[in-house]
Each structure stands twice: as structure tokens, then as C-alpha cells.
PDB file of C-alpha atoms in Angstrom:
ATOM      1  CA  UNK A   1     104.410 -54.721 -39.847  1.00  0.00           C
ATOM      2  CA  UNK A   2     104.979 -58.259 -38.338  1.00  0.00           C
ATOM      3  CA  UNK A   3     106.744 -58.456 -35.496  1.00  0.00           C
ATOM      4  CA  UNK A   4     107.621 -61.253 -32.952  1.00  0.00           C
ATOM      5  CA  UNK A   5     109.800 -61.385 -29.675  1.00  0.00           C
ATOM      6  CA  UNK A   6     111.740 -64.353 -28.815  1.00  0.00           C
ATOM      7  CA  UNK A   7     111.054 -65.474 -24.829  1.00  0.00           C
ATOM      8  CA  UNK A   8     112.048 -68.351 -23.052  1.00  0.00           C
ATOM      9  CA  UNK A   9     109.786 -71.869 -22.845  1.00  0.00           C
ATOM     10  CA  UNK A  10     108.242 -72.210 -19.000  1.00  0.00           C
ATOM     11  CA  UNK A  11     108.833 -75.877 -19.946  1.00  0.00           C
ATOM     12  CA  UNK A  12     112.478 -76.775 -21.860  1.00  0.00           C
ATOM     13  CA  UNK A  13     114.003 -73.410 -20.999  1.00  0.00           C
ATOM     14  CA  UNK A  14     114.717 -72.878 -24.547  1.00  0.00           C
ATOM     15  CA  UNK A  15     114.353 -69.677 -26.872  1.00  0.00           C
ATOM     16  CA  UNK A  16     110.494 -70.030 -28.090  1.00  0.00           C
ATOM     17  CA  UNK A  17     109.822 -67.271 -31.048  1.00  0.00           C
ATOM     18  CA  UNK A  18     106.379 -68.561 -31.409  1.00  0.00           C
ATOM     19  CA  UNK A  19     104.649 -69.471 -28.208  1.00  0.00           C
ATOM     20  CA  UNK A  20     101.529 -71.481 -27.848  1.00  0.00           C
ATOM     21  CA  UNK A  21      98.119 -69.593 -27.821  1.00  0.00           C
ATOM     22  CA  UNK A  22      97.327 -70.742 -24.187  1.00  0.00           C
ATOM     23  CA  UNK A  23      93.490 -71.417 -23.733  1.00  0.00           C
ATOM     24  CA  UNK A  24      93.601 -70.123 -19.530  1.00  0.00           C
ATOM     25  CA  UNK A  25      90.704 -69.761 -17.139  1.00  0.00           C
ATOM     26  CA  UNK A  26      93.552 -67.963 -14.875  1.00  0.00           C
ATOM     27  CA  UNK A  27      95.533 -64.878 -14.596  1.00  0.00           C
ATOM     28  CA  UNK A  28      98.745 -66.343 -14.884  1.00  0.00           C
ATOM     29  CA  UNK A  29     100.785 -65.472 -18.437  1.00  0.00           C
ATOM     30  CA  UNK A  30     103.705 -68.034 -19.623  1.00  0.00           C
ATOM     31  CA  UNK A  31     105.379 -68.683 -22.889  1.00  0.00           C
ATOM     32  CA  UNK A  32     105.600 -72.278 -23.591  1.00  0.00           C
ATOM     33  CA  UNK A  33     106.291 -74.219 -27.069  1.00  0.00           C
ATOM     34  CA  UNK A  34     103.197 -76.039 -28.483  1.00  0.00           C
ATOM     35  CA  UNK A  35     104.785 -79.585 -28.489  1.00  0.00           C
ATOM     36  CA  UNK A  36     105.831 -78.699 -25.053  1.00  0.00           C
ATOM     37  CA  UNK A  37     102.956 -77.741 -23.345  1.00  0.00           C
ATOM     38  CA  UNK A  38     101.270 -79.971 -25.629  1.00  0.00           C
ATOM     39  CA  UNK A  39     102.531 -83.009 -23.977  1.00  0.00           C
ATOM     40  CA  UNK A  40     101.462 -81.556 -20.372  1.00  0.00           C
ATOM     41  CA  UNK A  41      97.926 -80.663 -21.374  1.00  0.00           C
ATOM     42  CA  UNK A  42      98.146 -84.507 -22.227  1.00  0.00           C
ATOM     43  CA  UNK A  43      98.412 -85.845 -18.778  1.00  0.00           C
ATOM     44  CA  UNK A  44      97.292 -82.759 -16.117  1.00  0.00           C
ATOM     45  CA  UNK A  45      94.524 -80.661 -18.492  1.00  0.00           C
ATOM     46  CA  UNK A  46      95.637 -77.290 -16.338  1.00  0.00           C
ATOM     47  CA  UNK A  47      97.344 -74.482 -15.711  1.00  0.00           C
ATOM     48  CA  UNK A  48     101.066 -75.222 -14.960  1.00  0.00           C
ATOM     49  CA  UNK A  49     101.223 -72.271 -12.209  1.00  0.00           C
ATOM     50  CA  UNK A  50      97.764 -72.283 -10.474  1.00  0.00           C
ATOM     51  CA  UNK A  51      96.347 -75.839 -11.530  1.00  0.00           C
ATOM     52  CA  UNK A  52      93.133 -74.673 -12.474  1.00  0.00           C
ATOM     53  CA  UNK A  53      91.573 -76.705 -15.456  1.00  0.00           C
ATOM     54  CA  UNK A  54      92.809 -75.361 -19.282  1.00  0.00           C
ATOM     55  CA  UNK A  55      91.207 -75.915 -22.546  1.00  0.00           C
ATOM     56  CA  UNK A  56      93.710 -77.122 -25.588  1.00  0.00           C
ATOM     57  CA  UNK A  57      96.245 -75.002 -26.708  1.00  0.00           C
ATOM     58  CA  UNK A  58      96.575 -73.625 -30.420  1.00  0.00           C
ATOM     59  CA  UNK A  59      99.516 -73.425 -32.753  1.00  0.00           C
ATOM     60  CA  UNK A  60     101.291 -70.930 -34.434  1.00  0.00           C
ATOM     61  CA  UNK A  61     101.145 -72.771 -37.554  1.00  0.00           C
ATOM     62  CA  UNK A  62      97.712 -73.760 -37.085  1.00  0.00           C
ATOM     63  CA  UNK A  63      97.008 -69.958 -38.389  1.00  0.00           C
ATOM     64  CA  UNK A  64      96.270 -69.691 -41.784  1.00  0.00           C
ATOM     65  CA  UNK A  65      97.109 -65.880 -41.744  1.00  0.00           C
ATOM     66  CA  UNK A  66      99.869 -65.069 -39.604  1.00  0.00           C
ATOM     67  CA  UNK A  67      99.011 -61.669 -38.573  1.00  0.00           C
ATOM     68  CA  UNK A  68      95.970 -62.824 -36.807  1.00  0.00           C
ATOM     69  CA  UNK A  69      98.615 -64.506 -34.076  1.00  0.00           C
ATOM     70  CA  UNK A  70      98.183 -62.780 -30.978  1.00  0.00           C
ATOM     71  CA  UNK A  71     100.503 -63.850 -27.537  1.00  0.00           C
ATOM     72  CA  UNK A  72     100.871 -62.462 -24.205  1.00  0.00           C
TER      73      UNK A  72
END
């Protein structure tokens, strides 16, 4: 069965059913769009809460199979 939840963008505050696969070296947990976060990981390269340095995120629709999408 495939099942998402709908949660709210740290970034534009607006429903996000398919949140960016964040690529952390943190604790923190956020829901952010892809184009959103996108465009921060652009300019600061971190984590929006703690600032510590974050790889690239990934896509929903950069999966090929859909059931191997995995968020918080």
C-alpha cells in the first residue's frame, strides 16, 4: 500500500505532499519542497535549523519507483 501524509513546507508554509529527501549531517527533521529548499542549498549549503553543512537534496520525482520514497 502507498501511502503519503501531507505536512507543511519549513520554507513557503504551504501544504507539501512530497517533501524533499534531505541529505542532513544533523538531528534536526523538517519537511521542505524540493524547489524550495533547493534554492537555499543554493546560497547557504546547510542545515536551515542548526547550520551545519548539508549535502544536495533529492526529489520525489527523481525516483524511478515510487515506493522506494522514504521521508521523515
Amino acid at each position: 500500500m502507498y501511502y503519503t501524509m501531507t505536512s507543511q513546507c519549513l520554507i513557503c508554509f504551504e501544504n507539501c505532499k512530497h517533501p524533499a529527501i534531505l541529505d542532513l549531517n544533523c538531528e534536526c527533521q523538517y519537511n521542505v519542497h524540493y524547489k524550495c529548499y533547493h534554492k537555499w542549498w543554493k546560497m547557504k549549503k546547510n542545515c536551515m535549523i542548526c547550520q551545519t553543512p548539508a549535502g544536495k537534496a533529492r526529489s520525489y520525482y527523481h525516483f524511478k519507483d515510487k515506493t522506494n520514497y522514504h521521508f521523515l
